[in-house]
PDB file of C-alpha atoms in Angstrom:
ATOM      1  CA  MET V   1     -13.176  14.165   3.390  1.00 63.00           C
ATOM      2  CA  THR V   2     -11.479  13.710   0.195  1.00 73.00           C
ATOM      3  CA  GLN V   3      -8.123  15.503  -0.601  1.00 92.00           C
ATOM      4  CA  GLU V   4      -7.566  17.067  -4.013  1.00 96.00           C
ATOM      5  CA  PRO V   5      -3.926  15.896  -4.354  1.00 97.00           C
ATOM      6  CA  THR V   6      -5.061  12.241  -3.709  1.00 97.00           C
ATOM      7  CA  LYS V   7      -7.813  12.558  -6.072  1.00 97.00           C
ATOM      8  CA  ALA V   8      -5.564  13.722  -8.744  1.00 98.00           C
ATOM      9  CA  TYR V   9      -3.009  10.825  -8.020  1.00 98.00           C
ATOM     10  CA  ILE V  10      -6.097   8.385  -8.397  1.00 98.00           C
ATOM     11  CA  ASN V  11      -7.399  10.047 -11.543  1.00 98.00           C
ATOM     12  CA  LEU V  12      -4.238   9.477 -13.377  1.00 98.00           C
ATOM     13  CA  TYR V  13      -2.703   6.369 -11.781  1.00 98.00           C
ATOM     14  CA  ALA V  14      -5.800   4.553 -11.365  1.00 98.00           C
ATOM     15  CA  ILE V  15      -8.757   5.665 -13.665  1.00 97.00           C
ATOM     16  CA  PHE V  16      -6.567   6.938 -16.810  1.00 97.00           C
ATOM     17  CA  ARG V  17      -4.509   3.764 -16.145  1.00 98.00           C
ATOM     18  CA  ASP V  18      -7.526   1.740 -16.768  1.00 98.00           C
ATOM     19  CA  LEU V  19      -7.566   2.898 -20.335  1.00 98.00           C
ATOM     20  CA  GLU V  20      -4.685   0.185 -20.793  1.00 97.00           C
ATOM     21  CA  ASP V  21      -7.182  -2.542 -19.942  1.00 98.00           C
ATOM     22  CA  LEU V  22     -10.138  -1.048 -21.713  1.00 98.00           C
ATOM     23  CA  CYS V  23      -8.383  -1.166 -25.037  1.00 98.00           C
ATOM     24  CA  GLU V  24      -7.787  -5.036 -24.443  1.00 97.00           C
ATOM     25  CA  LEU V  25     -11.153  -5.896 -23.121  1.00 97.00           C
ATOM     26  CA  ASP V  26     -13.513  -3.817 -25.468  1.00 98.00           C
ATOM     27  CA  GLU V  27     -13.306  -4.677 -29.252  1.00 97.00           C
ATOM     28  CA  ASP V  28     -14.352  -1.403 -30.549  1.00 98.00           C
ATOM     29  CA  MET V  29     -11.836   0.492 -28.510  1.00 98.00           C
ATOM     30  CA  LYS V  30      -9.093  -2.090 -29.564  1.00 97.00           C
ATOM     31  CA  ALA V  31     -10.257  -1.333 -33.229  1.00 97.00           C
ATOM     32  CA  LEU V  32      -9.985   2.399 -32.512  1.00 97.00           C
ATOM     33  CA  ILE V  33      -6.335   2.595 -31.319  1.00 97.00           C
ATOM     34  CA  LYS V  34      -5.097  -0.239 -33.942  1.00 96.00           C
ATOM     35  CA  ASP V  35      -3.294   2.335 -36.039  1.00 95.00           C
ATOM     36  CA  LEU V  36      -2.522   4.848 -33.439  1.00 95.00           C
ATOM     37  CA  ASP V  37       1.132   6.020 -32.754  1.00 95.00           C
ATOM     38  CA  MET V  38       0.678   8.806 -30.100  1.00 96.00           C
ATOM     39  CA  THR V  39       1.958   9.382 -26.430  1.00 97.00           C
ATOM     40  CA  ILE V  40       0.437  11.993 -24.154  1.00 97.00           C
ATOM     41  CA  LYS V  41       2.452  13.353 -21.159  1.00 97.00           C
ATOM     42  CA  PHE V  42       0.336  14.746 -18.184  1.00 98.00           C
ATOM     43  CA  ILE V  43       2.229  17.052 -15.807  1.00 97.00           C
ATOM     44  CA  VAL V  44       0.273  18.127 -12.670  1.00 98.00           C
ATOM     45  CA  LYS V  45       2.043  20.809 -10.598  1.00 97.00           C
ATOM     46  CA  ASN V  46       2.546  19.513  -7.177  1.00 97.00           C
ATOM     47  CA  GLY V  47       0.795  16.123  -8.189  1.00 97.00           C
ATOM     48  CA  PRO V  48       1.382  13.405 -10.384  1.00 97.00           C
ATOM     49  CA  LYS V  49       2.977  13.056 -13.901  1.00 97.00           C
ATOM     50  CA  GLY V  50       2.435  10.407 -16.214  1.00 97.00           C
ATOM     51  CA  PHE V  51       2.515   9.002 -19.800  1.00 98.00           C
ATOM     52  CA  LEU V  52      -0.501   7.322 -22.123  1.00 97.00           C
ATOM     53  CA  SER V  53       1.067   5.502 -25.225  1.00 97.00           C
ATOM     54  CA  PHE V  54      -0.870   4.182 -27.879  1.00 97.00           C
ATOM     55  CA  LYS V  55       1.457   2.052 -30.321  1.00 96.00           C
ATOM     56  CA  ASN V  56       1.207  -1.366 -32.181  1.00 94.00           C
ATOM     57  CA  GLY V  57      -2.461  -1.541 -31.318  1.00 95.00           C
ATOM     58  CA  LYS V  58      -1.866  -1.380 -27.513  1.00 97.00           C
ATOM     59  CA  CYS V  59      -2.410   1.266 -24.986  1.00 98.00           C
ATOM     60  CA  THR V  60       0.219   1.414 -22.151  1.00 97.00           C
ATOM     61  CA  PHE V  61       0.508   3.747 -19.057  1.00 97.00           C
ATOM     62  CA  CYS V  62       3.578   4.440 -17.247  1.00 95.00           C
ATOM     63  CA  LYS V  63       5.148   7.245 -14.886  1.00 92.00           C
ATOM     64  CA  ASN V  64       8.353   7.856 -16.740  1.00 90.00           C
ATOM     65  CA  LEU V  65       9.005   7.866 -20.400  1.00 84.00           C
ATOM     66  CA  ASP V  66      11.330  10.017 -22.662  1.00 81.00           C
ATOM     67  CA  LYS V  67       9.180  11.361 -25.463  1.00 90.00           C
ATOM     68  CA  SER V  68       5.681  12.554 -25.920  1.00 95.00           C
ATOM     69  CA  ASN V  69       3.852  13.821 -29.001  1.00 95.00           C
ATOM     70  CA  ILE V  70       1.354  15.854 -26.767  1.00 96.00           C
ATOM     71  CA  THR V  71       2.302  17.287 -23.259  1.00 97.00           C
ATOM     72  CA  LEU V  72      -0.692  18.705 -21.205  1.00 97.00           C
ATOM     73  CA  TYR V  73       0.029  20.813 -18.302  1.00 98.00           C
ATOM     74  CA  PHE V  74      -2.128  21.438 -15.147  1.00 98.00           C
ATOM     75  CA  LYS V  75      -1.599  24.287 -12.599  1.00 98.00           C
ATOM     76  CA  SER V  76      -2.611  22.124  -9.693  1.00 98.00           C
ATOM     77  CA  PRO V  77      -4.274  18.882  -8.528  1.00 97.00           C
ATOM     78  CA  SER V  78      -7.712  20.764  -8.521  1.00 97.00           C
ATOM     79  CA  HIS V  79      -7.146  21.816 -12.139  1.00 98.00           C
ATOM     80  CA  PHE V  80      -6.495  18.413 -13.189  1.00 98.00           C
ATOM     81  CA  ASN V  81      -9.448  17.081 -11.311  1.00 97.00           C
ATOM     82  CA  ASN V  82     -11.800  19.700 -12.756  1.00 96.00           C
ATOM     83  CA  MET V  83     -10.637  18.658 -16.218  1.00 95.00           C
ATOM     84  CA  ILE V  84     -11.642  14.991 -15.436  1.00 94.00           C
ATOM     85  CA  ASP V  85     -14.884  16.382 -14.405  1.00 92.00           C
ATOM     86  CA  GLY V  86     -15.509  18.524 -17.665  1.00 91.00           C
ATOM     87  CA  LYS V  87     -15.134  21.694 -15.823  1.00 95.00           C
ATOM     88  CA  ALA V  88     -11.511  22.942 -17.055  1.00 95.00           C
ATOM     89  CA  ASN V  89      -9.277  22.464 -20.017  1.00 94.00           C
ATOM     90  CA  PRO V  90      -5.519  21.556 -19.966  1.00 95.00           C
ATOM     91  CA  ILE V  91      -2.817  23.745 -20.933  1.00 96.00           C
ATOM     92  CA  PRO V  92      -1.102  22.164 -24.122  1.00 95.00           C
ATOM     93  CA  LEU V  93       2.664  22.820 -23.921  1.00 95.00           C
ATOM     94  CA  LYS V  94       3.268  20.550 -26.647  1.00 95.00           C
ATOM     95  CA  GLY V  95       1.504  19.047 -29.879  1.00 92.00           C
ATOM     96  CA  LEU V  96      -1.028  21.730 -30.728  1.00 89.00           C
ATOM     97  CA  SER V  97      -1.021  20.397 -34.227  1.00 89.00           C
ATOM     98  CA  LYS V  98      -2.386  17.012 -32.727  1.00 90.00           C
ATOM     99  CA  ILE V  99      -5.241  18.386 -30.572  1.00 88.00           C
ATOM    100  CA  SER V 100      -7.683  16.770 -33.023  1.00 91.00           C
ATOM    101  CA  PHE V 101      -6.631  13.393 -31.426  1.00 93.00           C
ATOM    102  CA  LEU V 102      -7.684  14.793 -27.805  1.00 92.00           C
ATOM    103  CA  LYS V 103     -11.075  15.774 -29.273  1.00 91.00           C
ATOM    104  CA  ASN V 104     -11.835  12.787 -31.190  1.00 94.00           C
ATOM    105  CA  GLU V 105     -10.225   9.353 -30.300  1.00 95.00           C
ATOM    106  CA  PHE V 106      -9.258  10.344 -26.707  1.00 96.00           C
ATOM    107  CA  ILE V 107     -12.680  11.654 -25.976  1.00 95.00           C
ATOM    108  CA  THR V 108     -14.141   8.389 -27.180  1.00 97.00           C
ATOM    109  CA  LEU V 109     -11.835   6.217 -25.171  1.00 98.00           C
ATOM    110  CA  THR V 110     -12.477   8.304 -21.898  1.00 97.00           C
ATOM    111  CA  ASP V 111     -16.367   8.305 -22.557  1.00 97.00           C
ATOM    112  CA  LYS V 112     -16.334   4.441 -22.916  1.00 98.00           C
ATOM    113  CA  LEU V 113     -14.197   4.129 -19.912  1.00 98.00           C
ATOM    114  CA  THR V 114     -16.906   6.241 -17.976  1.00 97.00           C
ATOM    115  CA  TYR V 115     -19.657   4.045 -19.596  1.00 98.00           C
ATOM    116  CA  TYR V 116     -17.998   0.919 -17.827  1.00 98.00           C
ATOM    117  CA  LEU V 117     -17.042   2.562 -14.467  1.00 96.00           C
ATOM    118  CA  LYS V 118     -20.519   4.129 -13.826  1.00 95.00           C
ATOM    119  CA  PRO V 119     -23.048   1.100 -14.578  1.00 95.00           C
ATOM    120  CA  THR V 120     -26.661   0.977 -14.264  1.00 94.00           C
ATOM    121  CA  PRO V 121     -28.612  -2.079 -12.902  1.00 93.00           C
ATOM    122  CA  SER V 122     -29.755  -2.883 -16.530  1.00 96.00           C
ATOM    123  CA  LEU V 123     -26.219  -2.814 -17.909  1.00 97.00           C
ATOM    124  CA  LEU V 124     -25.129  -5.199 -15.275  1.00 94.00           C
ATOM    125  CA  GLU V 125     -27.584  -7.744 -16.457  1.00 95.00           C
ATOM    126  CA  ASN V 126     -25.377  -8.202 -19.571  1.00 96.00           C
ATOM    127  CA  SER V 127     -22.650 -10.833 -18.867  1.00 96.00           C
ATOM    128  CA  THR V 128     -20.215  -9.183 -21.212  1.00 96.00           C
ATOM    129  CA  TYR V 129     -20.667  -5.575 -19.538  1.00 98.00           C
ATOM    130  CA  LEU V 130     -20.554  -7.163 -16.080  1.00 97.00           C
ATOM    131  CA  ARG V 131     -17.294  -8.835 -16.882  1.00 97.00           C
ATOM    132  CA  ILE V 132     -15.701  -5.820 -18.104  1.00 98.00           C
ATOM    133  CA  ASN V 133     -17.070  -3.498 -15.482  1.00 97.00           C
ATOM    134  CA  THR V 134     -15.854  -5.924 -12.803  1.00 97.00           C
ATOM    135  CA  ILE V 135     -12.304  -6.146 -14.122  1.00 97.00           C
ATOM    136  CA  LEU V 136     -11.929  -2.341 -14.719  1.00 98.00           C
ATOM    137  CA  THR V 137     -13.506  -1.520 -11.187  1.00 96.00           C
ATOM    138  CA  ALA V 138     -11.106  -4.001  -9.633  1.00 96.00           C
ATOM    139  CA  TYR V 139      -8.099  -2.482 -11.172  1.00 97.00           C
ATOM    140  CA  THR V 140      -9.231   1.067 -10.322  1.00 97.00           C
ATOM    141  CA  ALA V 141      -9.971   0.140  -6.834  1.00 96.00           C
ATOM    142  CA  PHE V 142      -6.622  -1.513  -6.050  1.00 96.00           C
ATOM    143  CA  PHE V 143      -4.527   0.862  -7.927  1.00 98.00           C
ATOM    144  CA  ALA V 144      -6.503   3.750  -6.057  1.00 97.00           C
ATOM    145  CA  LEU V 145      -5.790   2.032  -2.814  1.00 97.00           C
ATOM    146  CA  ALA V 146      -2.040   2.545  -3.313  1.00 98.00           C
ATOM    147  CA  GLN V 147      -2.544   6.291  -3.831  1.00 98.00           C
ATOM    148  CA  VAL V 148      -4.834   6.666  -0.876  1.00 97.00           C
ATOM    149  CA  GLY V 149      -2.218   4.884   1.287  1.00 97.00           C
ATOM    150  CA  ASN V 150       0.635   7.249   0.069  1.00 97.00           C
ATOM    151  CA  THR V 151      -1.139  10.468  -0.070  1.00 97.00           C
ATOM    152  CA  ASP V 152      -4.359  10.750   2.023  1.00 96.00           C
ATOM    153  CA  PRO V 153      -3.582  11.752   5.618  1.00 95.00           C
ATOM    154  CA  ILE V 154      -5.772   9.050   7.184  1.00 95.00           C
ATOM    155  CA  GLY V 155      -4.785   6.496   4.341  1.00 95.00           C
ATOM    156  CA  LYS V 156      -0.931   6.971   5.319  1.00 96.00           C
ATOM    157  CA  LEU V 157      -1.912   6.195   8.936  1.00 95.00           C
ATOM    158  CA  ASN V 158      -3.314   2.849   7.661  1.00 94.00           C
ATOM    159  CA  ALA V 159      -0.545   2.218   5.318  1.00 96.00           C
ATOM    160  CA  GLU V 160       2.074   2.677   8.091  1.00 96.00           C
ATOM    161  CA  ARG V 161       0.423  -0.352   9.866  1.00 95.00           C
ATOM    162  CA  ILE V 162       0.708  -2.830   7.033  1.00 96.00           C
ATOM    163  CA  PRO V 163       3.814  -4.937   7.435  1.00 95.00           C
ATOM    164  CA  ASP V 164       6.282  -5.020   4.628  1.00 97.00           C
ATOM    165  CA  GLY V 165       5.914  -7.556   2.005  1.00 98.00           C
ATOM    166  CA  ILE V 166       3.678  -8.294  -1.052  1.00 98.00           C
ATOM    167  CA  ILE V 167      -0.088  -8.889  -1.304  1.00 98.00           C
ATOM    168  CA  ASN V 168      -1.336 -10.789  -4.340  1.00 98.00           C
ATOM    169  CA  VAL V 169      -5.085  -9.876  -5.282  1.00 97.00           C
ATOM    170  CA  SER V 170      -6.683 -11.914  -8.174  1.00 97.00           C
ATOM    171  CA  ILE V 171     -10.117 -13.104  -9.766  1.00 96.00           C
ATOM    172  CA  THR V 172     -10.000 -16.797 -10.396  1.00 92.00           C
ATOM    173  CA  GLU V 173     -12.584 -16.624 -13.091  1.00 90.00           C
ATOM    174  CA  SER V 174     -10.734 -14.124 -15.213  1.00 90.00           C
ATOM    175  CA  ASN V 175      -6.879 -13.178 -15.638  1.00 87.00           C
ATOM    176  CA  THR V 176      -7.337 -10.026 -13.508  1.00 94.00           C
ATOM    177  CA  ALA V 177      -4.433  -9.980 -10.999  1.00 97.00           C
ATOM    178  CA  ILE V 178      -2.644  -7.220  -9.034  1.00 97.00           C
ATOM    179  CA  HIS V 179       0.087  -7.275  -6.425  1.00 98.00           C
ATOM    180  CA  LEU V 180       0.718  -4.606  -3.932  1.00 98.00           C
ATOM    181  CA  ILE V 181       4.233  -3.974  -2.681  1.00 98.00           C
ATOM    182  CA  VAL V 182       4.502  -2.660   0.851  1.00 98.00           C
ATOM    183  CA  LYS V 183       7.835  -0.960   2.091  1.00 97.00           C
ATOM    184  CA  ASP V 184       8.169   1.260   5.044  1.00 96.00           C
ATOM    185  CA  GLY V 185       4.621   2.416   4.678  1.00 95.00           C
ATOM    186  CA  HIS V 186       4.834   3.174   1.043  1.00 97.00           C
ATOM    187  CA  LEU V 187       2.399   1.149  -1.328  1.00 98.00           C
ATOM    188  CA  GLU V 188       3.002   0.461  -5.212  1.00 98.00           C
ATOM    189  CA  ALA V 189       0.392  -1.467  -7.137  1.00 98.00           C
ATOM    190  CA  LYS V 190       1.427  -3.490 -10.249  1.00 97.00           C
ATOM    191  CA  LYS V 191      -0.380  -5.895 -12.526  1.00 97.00           C
ATOM    192  CA  GLY V 192       0.104  -9.497 -12.262  1.00 96.00           C
ATOM    193  CA  LEU V 193       0.863 -11.946  -9.345  1.00 97.00           C
ATOM    194  CA  SER V 194       4.303 -12.095  -7.496  1.00 97.00           C
ATOM    195  CA  PRO V 195       5.794 -15.252  -6.445  1.00 97.00           C
ATOM    196  CA  ASN V 196       7.100 -13.815  -3.243  1.00 96.00           C
ATOM    197  CA  HIS V 197       3.962 -12.728  -1.686  1.00 98.00           C
ATOM    198  CA  ARG V 198       3.332 -12.972   2.158  1.00 98.00           C
ATOM    199  CA  ALA V 199      -0.617 -12.709   1.712  1.00 98.00           C
ATOM    200  CA  SER V 200      -3.022 -13.188  -0.848  1.00 97.00           C
ATOM    201  CA  MET V 201      -6.947 -12.220  -1.677  1.00 95.00           C
ATOM    202  CA  THR V 202      -8.532 -14.481  -4.196  1.00 96.00           C
ATOM    203  CA  PHE V 203     -12.143 -13.750  -5.501  1.00 94.00           C
ATOM    204  CA  THR V 204     -13.752 -17.021  -7.077  1.00 93.00           C
ATOM    205  CA  ASP V 205     -15.802 -15.364  -9.663  1.00 93.00           C
ATOM    206  CA  ILE V 206     -16.981 -12.120 -11.391  1.00 95.00           C
ATOM    207  CA  ALA V 207     -20.243 -11.919  -9.931  1.00 92.00           C
ATOM    208  CA  THR V 208     -19.207 -12.241  -6.490  1.00 91.00           C
ATOM    209  CA  THR V 209     -16.159  -9.806  -7.147  1.00 93.00           C
ATOM    210  CA  ASN V 210     -18.561  -7.056  -8.281  1.00 92.00           C
ATOM    211  CA  LYS V 211     -20.824  -7.430  -5.336  1.00 89.00           C
ATOM    212  CA  ILE V 212     -17.863  -7.203  -2.885  1.00 88.00           C
ATOM    213  CA  LEU V 213     -16.277  -4.103  -4.455  1.00 88.00           C
ATOM    214  CA  THR V 214     -19.739  -2.261  -4.662  1.00 86.00           C
ATOM    215  CA  GLY V 215     -20.552  -3.228  -1.140  1.00 81.00           C
ATOM    216  CA  ALA V 216     -23.598  -5.196  -2.106  1.00 83.00           C
ATOM    217  CA  ILE V 217     -22.447  -8.237  -0.070  1.00 85.00           C
ATOM    218  CA  ASP V 218     -20.573  -8.649   3.088  1.00 81.00           C
ATOM    219  CA  THR V 219     -16.882  -9.718   2.718  1.00 82.00           C
ATOM    220  CA  TYR V 220     -17.098 -12.033   5.815  1.00 80.00           C
ATOM    221  CA  SER V 221     -20.060 -13.942   4.341  1.00 85.00           C
ATOM    222  CA  CYS V 222     -18.130 -14.454   1.285  1.00 88.00           C
ATOM    223  CA  ILE V 223     -15.210 -15.806   3.283  1.00 87.00           C
ATOM    224  CA  ALA V 224     -17.561 -18.329   5.014  1.00 87.00           C
ATOM    225  CA  THR V 225     -19.025 -19.669   1.524  1.00 87.00           C
ATOM    226  CA  GLN V 226     -15.652 -19.761   0.068  1.00 89.00           C
ATOM    227  CA  LYS V 227     -16.515 -17.229  -2.527  1.00 90.00           C
ATOM    228  CA  LEU V 228     -13.467 -15.054  -1.070  1.00 92.00           C
ATOM    229  CA  GLU V 229     -10.264 -16.762   0.100  1.00 94.00           C
ATOM    230  CA  MET V 230      -7.668 -14.919   2.232  1.00 94.00           C
ATOM    231  CA  LYS V 231      -4.351 -16.634   2.883  1.00 95.00           C
ATOM    232  CA  GLY V 232      -0.883 -15.861   4.514  1.00 97.00           C
ATOM    233  CA  TYR V 233      -0.068 -13.127   6.840  1.00 96.00           C
ATOM    234  CA  ILE V 234      -3.621 -11.898   7.821  1.00 94.00           C
ATOM    235  CA  PRO V 235      -2.393  -8.426   9.553  1.00 94.00           C
ATOM    236  CA  MET V 236      -1.422  -7.315   6.073  1.00 95.00           C
ATOM    237  CA  LEU V 237      -4.822  -8.039   4.658  1.00 94.00           C
ATOM    238  CA  ASP V 238      -6.665  -6.470   7.700  1.00 92.00           C
ATOM    239  CA  ASN V 239      -4.884  -3.236   7.139  1.00 92.00           C
ATOM    240  CA  MET V 240      -5.262  -3.303   3.404  1.00 93.00           C
ATOM    241  CA  ASN V 241      -9.090  -3.670   3.781  1.00 90.00           C
ATOM    242  CA  LYS V 242      -9.133  -0.562   5.843  1.00 90.00           C
ATOM    243  CA  LEU V 243      -7.450   1.386   3.177  1.00 92.00           C
ATOM    244  CA  LEU V 244      -9.859  -0.232   0.675  1.00 89.00           C
ATOM    245  CA  GLY V 245     -12.837   1.163   2.686  1.00 88.00           C
ATOM    246  CA  LEU V 246     -11.296   4.785   2.098  1.00 92.00           C
ATOM    247  CA  VAL V 247     -11.363   4.413  -1.671  1.00 92.00           C
ATOM    248  CA  SER V 248     -15.000   4.551  -2.315  1.00 88.00           C
ATOM    249  CA  SER V 249     -15.261   8.147  -1.348  1.00 89.00           C
ATOM    250  CA  TYR V 250     -12.845   9.064  -3.858  1.00 93.00           C
ATOM    251  CA  LEU V 251     -14.496   7.113  -6.593  1.00 88.00           C
ATOM    252  CA  GLN V 252     -18.019   8.122  -6.269  1.00 77.00           C
TER     253      GLN V 252
END
């Protein structure tokens, strides 16, 4: 059973965070934000807070920032989740004169993100689409994993079983890399690899990564064929994988 607060954290810290990478991977979206200078602040009562900034041709997501052009408030995690599902509107606290940005460029960005995160079999036959879909799905899954471990009741039990340390996750065929920092049962996901990791999970190629993340092939068979490599302190990876199994219910 999914939890509304956990879903809200995933929607902001994993899915909206993906806009950062979308604007690097998709040429049309890169062109769309080229001249933008805009920062949106999201405030969810009893939930997450974050900022999306568009500046100098880049999109960046962060949890803390001093200023914003637009501030959007949500009365509860459910209110925010309903907005994501197109069933509710945010409450603008700042930037009413810039609402046109939300109705135009921002909608274009989120629609394109949905296009990549909700594939069809025919779309996945295109190698460029497959690559972007896989990279965005990987980032979504592992950033979401941290939120499940921190906020979902069952997820927290699994997170508490992960020994302290850092886990590196990467795809060899692309520059996709994430590391998970585990400390006293709390998880934090960051982009890039850490030189101080205790364990690592390495996917060899895009096609295999896609099939593993979508459950099309078994993880253990990929280890046997060396399409997936696990190294280091294995108990960390075993418990991380249990958390990964909970993520799918939030990303349906």
